[in-house]
XYZ file of C-alpha atoms in Angstrom:
479
model
C 161.449 -128.234 -92.135
C 158.402 -126.536 -93.593
C 156.174 -128.901 -91.615
C 157.934 -127.841 -88.445
C 157.424 -124.195 -89.294
C 153.759 -124.804 -90.071
C 153.376 -126.697 -86.806
C 154.968 -123.898 -84.783
C 152.641 -121.360 -86.301
C 149.490 -123.474 -86.207
C 146.271 -121.870 -84.952
C 146.559 -123.841 -81.699
C 150.066 -122.531 -80.978
C 149.080 -118.972 -81.857
C 146.060 -119.204 -79.553
C 148.216 -120.625 -76.766
C 150.763 -117.825 -77.221
C 148.077 -115.154 -77.099
C 146.554 -116.705 -73.983
C 149.968 -116.784 -72.280
C 150.600 -113.159 -73.267
C 147.264 -112.027 -71.845
C 147.872 -113.701 -68.493
C 151.386 -112.252 -68.324
C 149.842 -108.835 -69.008
C 147.382 -109.447 -66.176
C 150.291 -110.260 -63.847
C 151.931 -106.940 -64.746
C 148.711 -105.023 -64.124
C 148.300 -106.786 -60.786
C 151.879 -105.961 -59.766
C 151.381 -102.258 -60.448
C 148.048 -102.233 -58.662
C 149.460 -104.127 -55.687
C 152.093 -101.451 -55.165
C 149.555 -98.626 -55.020
C 147.190 -100.590 -52.763
C 149.966 -101.596 -50.380
C 150.941 -97.974 -50.014
C 147.430 -96.945 -49.111
C 147.474 -99.286 -46.071
C 151.132 -99.622 -45.191
C 151.207 -96.099 -43.768
C 148.540 -96.755 -41.124
C 150.647 -98.799 -38.702
C 153.680 -96.518 -39.154
C 151.818 -93.299 -38.280
C 153.010 -93.114 -34.621
C 156.654 -93.530 -35.735
C 156.274 -90.824 -38.417
C 154.679 -88.474 -35.875
C 157.474 -89.015 -33.364
C 160.276 -88.616 -35.910
C 159.004 -85.552 -37.789
C 157.151 -83.855 -34.930
C 153.666 -83.858 -36.459
C 150.714 -82.611 -34.455
C 147.585 -84.811 -34.428
C 145.749 -82.830 -37.149
C 148.968 -82.405 -39.116
C 149.667 -86.142 -39.081
C 146.287 -86.808 -40.701
C 147.550 -85.040 -43.822
C 150.072 -87.807 -44.434
C 146.995 -89.866 -45.362
C 144.699 -87.085 -46.544
C 147.133 -85.621 -49.089
C 147.293 -88.992 -50.833
C 143.556 -89.635 -50.702
C 142.557 -86.205 -52.014
C 144.870 -86.379 -55.038
C 144.080 -90.044 -55.699
C 140.325 -89.799 -55.344
C 140.053 -86.455 -57.106
C 141.876 -87.498 -60.250
C 140.612 -91.044 -60.849
C 137.693 -90.067 -63.054
C 139.730 -87.608 -65.124
C 142.710 -89.883 -65.750
C 140.379 -92.793 -66.472
C 138.885 -90.795 -69.335
C 142.283 -89.522 -70.467
C 143.439 -93.137 -70.593
C 140.703 -93.822 -73.161
C 141.942 -90.857 -75.188
C 145.762 -91.099 -75.039
C 146.044 -94.870 -74.582
C 145.679 -96.849 -71.387
C 149.178 -98.316 -71.542
C 150.692 -94.840 -71.672
C 148.625 -93.728 -68.705
C 149.477 -96.846 -66.705
C 153.232 -96.686 -67.280
C 153.363 -92.943 -66.658
C 151.477 -93.470 -63.408
C 153.944 -96.141 -62.273
C 156.857 -93.790 -62.980
C 155.301 -90.869 -61.068
C 154.305 -93.070 -58.134
C 157.732 -94.684 -57.846
C 159.606 -91.372 -58.008
C 157.317 -89.829 -55.382
C 157.834 -92.881 -53.147
C 161.565 -92.255 -53.114
C 160.985 -88.628 -52.081
C 158.641 -89.823 -49.301
C 161.215 -92.336 -48.107
C 163.994 -89.752 -47.901
C 161.844 -86.943 -46.468
C 163.177 -85.244 -43.340
C 160.494 -82.584 -43.013
C 156.733 -82.473 -42.742
C 156.119 -80.338 -45.833
C 158.214 -82.533 -48.120
C 156.501 -85.698 -46.950
C 152.991 -84.284 -47.380
C 153.775 -82.851 -50.835
C 155.356 -86.124 -51.964
C 152.334 -88.049 -50.689
C 150.099 -85.848 -52.854
C 152.271 -86.616 -55.902
C 152.065 -90.297 -54.974
C 148.298 -89.929 -55.114
C 148.551 -88.475 -58.628
C 150.686 -91.398 -59.814
C 148.473 -93.919 -58.043
C 145.391 -92.509 -59.753
C 147.051 -92.624 -63.175
C 148.087 -96.257 -62.737
C 144.900 -97.497 -61.072
C 142.186 -95.747 -63.073
C 142.744 -97.615 -66.346
C 143.497 -101.116 -65.075
C 139.966 -102.518 -65.159
C 139.464 -101.128 -68.663
C 142.636 -102.869 -69.828
C 141.592 -106.092 -68.100
C 138.170 -106.150 -69.773
C 139.780 -105.540 -73.165
C 142.293 -108.348 -72.584
C 139.625 -110.876 -71.566
C 136.394 -110.259 -73.513
C 135.112 -113.843 -73.102
C 132.843 -113.974 -69.986
C 134.332 -117.064 -68.321
C 137.945 -115.938 -68.753
C 136.995 -112.414 -67.740
C 135.491 -113.741 -64.510
C 138.746 -115.593 -63.760
C 140.846 -112.532 -64.549
C 138.684 -110.293 -62.367
C 138.945 -112.840 -59.546
C 142.758 -112.789 -59.775
C 142.847 -108.993 -59.922
C 140.404 -108.633 -57.027
C 142.361 -111.151 -54.949
C 145.547 -109.169 -55.424
C 143.819 -105.929 -54.517
C 141.968 -107.257 -51.477
C 144.869 -109.283 -50.131
C 147.227 -106.371 -50.801
C 145.208 -104.121 -48.536
C 145.524 -106.483 -45.586
C 149.133 -107.359 -46.447
C 149.994 -103.657 -46.282
C 149.083 -103.602 -42.598
C 151.502 -106.464 -41.923
C 154.347 -104.992 -43.986
C 153.892 -101.588 -42.389
C 154.354 -103.071 -38.935
C 157.211 -105.355 -39.953
C 159.246 -102.723 -41.827
C 158.697 -100.027 -39.212
C 159.686 -102.278 -36.333
C 162.586 -104.050 -38.068
C 164.060 -101.000 -39.869
C 162.239 -97.642 -39.734
C 159.236 -95.911 -41.293
C 161.255 -94.645 -44.282
C 161.311 -98.182 -45.692
C 157.549 -98.381 -46.071
C 158.059 -95.980 -48.986
C 161.515 -97.029 -50.210
C 160.322 -100.597 -50.766
C 158.336 -99.212 -53.716
C 161.518 -98.401 -55.666
C 162.499 -101.948 -56.734
C 158.856 -102.972 -57.138
C 158.016 -99.889 -59.193
C 161.035 -100.161 -61.473
C 160.396 -103.855 -62.124
C 156.690 -103.242 -62.790
C 157.441 -100.339 -65.150
C 160.000 -102.321 -67.171
C 157.629 -105.275 -67.426
C 154.711 -103.032 -68.436
C 156.698 -101.343 -71.201
C 157.762 -104.697 -72.607
C 154.651 -106.840 -72.102
C 151.547 -104.668 -72.409
C 150.189 -104.199 -75.908
C 150.381 -100.591 -77.167
C 147.184 -98.607 -77.697
C 146.645 -95.510 -79.767
C 143.618 -94.240 -77.882
C 140.824 -92.185 -79.379
C 142.884 -88.973 -79.317
C 142.516 -85.917 -77.093
C 140.288 -84.249 -79.655
C 137.670 -86.955 -79.084
C 136.767 -85.881 -75.588
C 139.121 -83.352 -74.018
C 136.551 -81.215 -72.209
C 138.969 -79.167 -70.111
C 136.374 -76.997 -68.312
C 134.470 -80.156 -67.412
C 137.698 -81.799 -66.262
C 138.440 -78.862 -63.970
C 134.927 -78.953 -62.507
C 134.811 -82.683 -61.768
C 138.377 -82.836 -60.446
C 137.701 -79.898 -58.139
C 134.409 -81.455 -57.012
C 135.957 -84.844 -56.255
C 138.972 -83.390 -54.453
C 136.729 -81.162 -52.376
C 134.436 -84.102 -51.582
C 137.319 -86.216 -50.305
C 138.675 -83.204 -48.380
C 135.280 -82.649 -46.740
C 135.055 -86.299 -45.739
C 138.571 -86.861 -44.399
C 138.696 -83.581 -42.475
C 135.153 -83.607 -41.075
C 136.310 -84.406 -37.559
C 138.637 -81.400 -37.375
C 136.257 -78.583 -38.341
C 132.904 -77.202 -37.279
C 129.636 -78.580 -38.607
C 128.902 -75.241 -40.292
C 132.205 -75.252 -42.168
C 131.685 -78.863 -43.214
C 128.188 -78.122 -44.522
C 129.396 -75.090 -46.482
C 132.206 -77.069 -48.103
C 129.827 -79.921 -48.891
C 127.427 -77.450 -50.508
C 130.287 -76.064 -52.607
C 131.246 -79.592 -53.714
C 127.606 -80.274 -54.649
C 127.541 -77.032 -56.631
C 130.640 -78.082 -58.571
C 129.094 -81.468 -59.334
C 125.903 -79.760 -60.526
C 127.867 -77.395 -62.767
C 129.798 -80.365 -64.154
C 126.579 -82.253 -64.915
C 125.111 -79.248 -66.727
C 128.355 -78.841 -68.648
C 128.381 -82.502 -69.731
C 124.781 -82.338 -70.915
C 125.615 -79.406 -73.209
C 129.231 -80.017 -74.259
C 129.858 -81.140 -77.825
C 132.611 -83.495 -76.650
C 131.888 -84.254 -72.992
C 134.472 -85.698 -70.659
C 131.821 -87.949 -69.134
C 128.975 -89.191 -71.300
C 125.934 -89.023 -69.031
C 124.428 -92.005 -70.848
C 126.925 -94.073 -68.840
C 124.653 -93.685 -65.819
C 121.691 -95.120 -67.713
C 123.284 -98.509 -67.123
C 121.440 -99.982 -64.150
C 124.305 -102.391 -63.487
C 127.062 -99.770 -63.552
C 125.182 -97.236 -61.432
C 123.870 -99.818 -58.971
C 127.215 -101.554 -58.556
C 128.987 -98.273 -57.810
C 126.352 -97.324 -55.230
C 126.673 -100.722 -53.535
C 130.444 -100.400 -53.558
C 130.352 -97.094 -51.649
C 128.567 -98.846 -48.781
C 130.520 -102.103 -48.902
C 133.961 -100.481 -49.065
C 132.968 -98.024 -46.334
C 132.257 -101.012 -44.099
C 135.502 -102.825 -44.929
C 137.749 -99.766 -44.588
C 136.190 -99.055 -41.201
C 136.846 -102.608 -40.074
C 140.458 -102.563 -41.205
C 141.313 -99.268 -39.516
C 139.253 -99.615 -36.325
C 140.097 -103.300 -36.044
C 143.789 -102.372 -35.951
C 143.093 -99.721 -33.318
C 141.148 -102.250 -31.217
C 144.102 -104.620 -31.254
C 146.558 -101.860 -30.302
C 144.589 -99.687 -27.872
C 142.337 -102.271 -26.222
C 144.230 -105.567 -26.437
C 147.686 -103.919 -26.212
C 149.220 -105.320 -29.406
C 152.383 -103.821 -30.862
C 152.946 -102.815 -34.495
C 154.283 -106.171 -35.718
C 151.738 -108.186 -33.720
C 148.907 -106.080 -35.162
C 150.120 -106.626 -38.706
C 150.550 -110.350 -38.078
C 147.035 -110.584 -36.641
C 145.649 -109.412 -39.986
C 147.587 -111.984 -42.045
C 144.733 -114.552 -42.126
C 142.708 -112.006 -44.128
C 144.920 -111.839 -47.252
C 145.515 -115.588 -47.098
C 141.797 -116.376 -46.919
C 140.888 -113.784 -49.536
C 143.576 -114.977 -51.925
C 142.680 -118.655 -51.593
C 138.947 -118.094 -51.934
C 139.141 -115.652 -54.824
C 141.623 -117.676 -56.814
C 140.129 -121.063 -56.012
C 136.399 -120.439 -55.985
C 135.313 -116.970 -57.136
C 135.438 -117.375 -60.903
C 133.835 -120.821 -60.850
C 131.200 -119.741 -58.361
C 130.278 -116.650 -60.393
C 130.147 -118.733 -63.581
C 127.855 -121.286 -61.961
C 125.512 -119.137 -59.873
C 125.868 -115.690 -61.471
C 127.407 -112.522 -60.104
C 124.175 -111.335 -58.484
C 123.716 -114.358 -56.225
C 127.396 -114.533 -55.316
C 127.388 -110.824 -54.438
C 124.376 -111.243 -52.137
C 125.990 -114.219 -50.408
C 129.174 -112.233 -49.866
C 127.287 -109.278 -48.414
C 125.439 -111.598 -46.019
C 128.801 -112.860 -44.724
C 130.148 -109.306 -44.384
C 127.066 -108.241 -42.416
C 127.367 -111.276 -40.140
C 131.075 -110.638 -39.582
C 130.522 -107.014 -38.621
C 127.666 -107.968 -36.277
C 129.916 -110.479 -34.543
C 132.743 -107.943 -34.272
C 130.427 -105.392 -32.637
C 130.480 -107.602 -29.524
C 134.269 -107.328 -29.037
C 134.718 -106.396 -25.338
C 137.385 -104.561 -23.384
C 138.685 -107.853 -21.952
C 138.433 -109.704 -25.250
C 140.941 -111.933 -27.003
C 142.113 -112.234 -30.575
C 141.162 -115.910 -30.953
C 137.623 -115.521 -29.612
C 136.618 -111.973 -30.590
C 138.667 -110.932 -33.649
C 139.683 -113.982 -35.681
C 136.172 -115.447 -36.310
C 134.695 -112.165 -37.659
C 137.942 -111.524 -39.559
C 137.500 -114.814 -41.422
C 133.809 -114.151 -42.089
C 134.583 -110.693 -43.469
C 137.401 -112.081 -45.611
C 135.169 -114.804 -47.059
C 132.396 -112.295 -47.721
C 134.700 -109.838 -49.420
C 136.318 -112.617 -51.471
C 132.869 -113.513 -52.819
C 131.424 -110.018 -53.195
C 134.247 -108.007 -54.736
C 134.867 -109.970 -57.970
C 131.115 -110.348 -58.514
C 130.542 -106.625 -57.988
C 133.428 -105.704 -60.296
C 132.126 -107.937 -63.053
C 128.612 -106.499 -62.761
C 129.910 -102.930 -62.891
C 132.167 -103.406 -65.908
C 129.550 -105.427 -67.801
C 127.432 -102.275 -67.849
C 130.004 -100.222 -69.793
C 130.734 -100.095 -73.512
C 134.234 -100.752 -74.826
C 134.861 -97.077 -75.627
C 133.926 -96.149 -72.058
C 135.895 -98.905 -70.315
C 138.618 -96.586 -69.014
C 136.071 -94.107 -67.727
C 134.019 -96.876 -66.093
C 137.209 -98.211 -64.497
C 138.045 -94.740 -63.169
C 134.505 -94.333 -61.849
C 134.620 -97.699 -60.074
C 137.935 -96.801 -58.434
C 136.590 -93.369 -57.500
C 133.635 -94.829 -55.621
C 136.086 -97.092 -53.785
C 138.017 -94.072 -52.516
C 134.893 -92.047 -51.704
C 133.259 -95.007 -49.977
C 136.394 -95.835 -48.011
C 136.970 -92.236 -46.964
C 133.331 -91.714 -46.024
C 133.124 -94.938 -44.041
C 136.407 -94.293 -42.260
C 135.545 -90.691 -41.356
C 132.052 -91.614 -40.158
C 133.044 -94.626 -38.070
C 136.143 -93.088 -36.485
C 134.212 -89.912 -35.602
C 131.410 -91.926 -33.974
C 133.897 -94.060 -32.053
C 135.850 -91.040 -30.810
C 132.682 -89.186 -29.746
C 131.353 -92.208 -27.841
C 134.697 -92.746 -26.114
C 134.991 -89.068 -25.111
C 131.454 -89.084 -23.722
C 132.195 -92.139 -21.586
C 135.509 -90.704 -20.376
C 133.753 -87.506 -19.329
C 131.313 -89.666 -17.362
C 134.119 -91.349 -15.440
C 134.553 -94.595 -17.413
C 138.106 -95.957 -17.513
C 140.120 -95.495 -20.717
C 140.177 -99.053 -22.088
C 136.468 -99.856 -21.474
C 135.498 -96.457 -22.920
C 137.662 -97.048 -25.981
C 136.225 -100.539 -26.476
C 132.643 -99.230 -26.276
C 133.474 -96.554 -28.849
C 134.706 -99.202 -31.236
C 131.642 -101.361 -30.563
C 129.405 -98.469 -31.621
C 131.428 -98.034 -34.810
C 131.114 -101.731 -35.610
C 127.338 -101.661 -35.006
C 126.979 -98.757 -37.431
C 129.201 -100.627 -39.919
C 126.858 -103.603 -39.590
C 123.922 -101.366 -40.520
C 125.848 -100.013 -43.525
C 126.650 -103.545 -44.709
C 122.987 -104.475 -44.365
C 122.040 -101.409 -46.428
C 124.490 -102.550 -49.130
C 122.823 -105.970 -49.135
C 119.344 -104.468 -49.556
C 120.500 -102.039 -52.246
C 122.201 -104.821 -54.203
C 119.094 -106.981 -53.961
C 116.939 -104.204 -55.386
C 119.146 -102.630 -58.059
C 121.248 -105.503 -59.411
C 118.645 -108.252 -59.730
C 118.835 -109.806 -63.216
C 115.828 -109.079 -65.372
C 113.255 -111.857 -65.302
C 114.052 -112.996 -61.743
């Protein structure tokens, strides 16, 4: 009997149990993250149905997306730091609860104001849940090889979830109605919250007194929210107004930096930016995510407005992306990074992304999905599957344990800023080119296709800039 007890509690069994617990925890973190990522993309295909049902104007409809992005992007850095202070598990579970409750309000909304306000609250909950995940993941898997595998799994879920959201948005809207793109979050959110409470290990955190710089928090949150607002609304205001708002955002960032340099307990330790890997990886991510967001949004518009695809067909057309990303990230990413190093894998991924965007920039008005969309879609998926886990690992390897939540929040913030900036820039360029051609007498579909081609050419240049920047800033010492 005693031998059996000793056997069941042997070091090997304890190690196996801990390993199982960590991977179950990773599954819970991935489930919560998947819900927030799905919601960021699932709305895109349903926008025409929402506009028709609730009577939104064109500029008003944009706020269904903007309200979420501004709250989400503006709060990521703050809640990432607060997660370090109050405990990342508490922040994660609270975020899931807020996000799920707001999703129900979105799904039952019958007026424009309610939907926009609920989307903003969704952004708050999404930021709370997302900002601390990478910090928790790094703490769960400190060993480099296992950490690379965990990051590959997490990145696969995030990347595939983005593309899967486009499919689900089309399927739910066409089969039921747009309300279900939000209501589907209720069972997922409740299940994820219950699992998180039970599975995730509790954390005390450093305590609010260790870094609760409230004036600094107000400055950086205001600066980030204003930055996202400037980006997402640039096409609907004058250049002068945009420049003034951008200058105000820059002023808030400057005041925040001065505050952090002098504060006894800063919200953001400026020494974090002395890490070449962390700073370089975040800069590369702004460019890379800007390219990918532009592809996802404008690629969907190309299918609908040029090739004449419906909502469900558009979502289905994107399905090869999450499948390819999931298979490559789960099957190859961790082993490839372990063998060749994150730097080389990142460069290879960025080469594929650049090539995919260059190929897509040739998509004509009389194109076809099989010849003009699917090949670049697969190249972009393969490139992103290689680049994203490698970039994530490089960024988080540049942060200390006590700053992991903040580094996680920063990495997520640059995703939102990069995505918003890329989307605003590319859609504005495409619309301007199309309008110019229409004014010159070009037919609607050819003019629209040429506008999208311009956007894809600019996205190619941005991807190339990301490749060059990564080559310069992230090169391992001694190479």
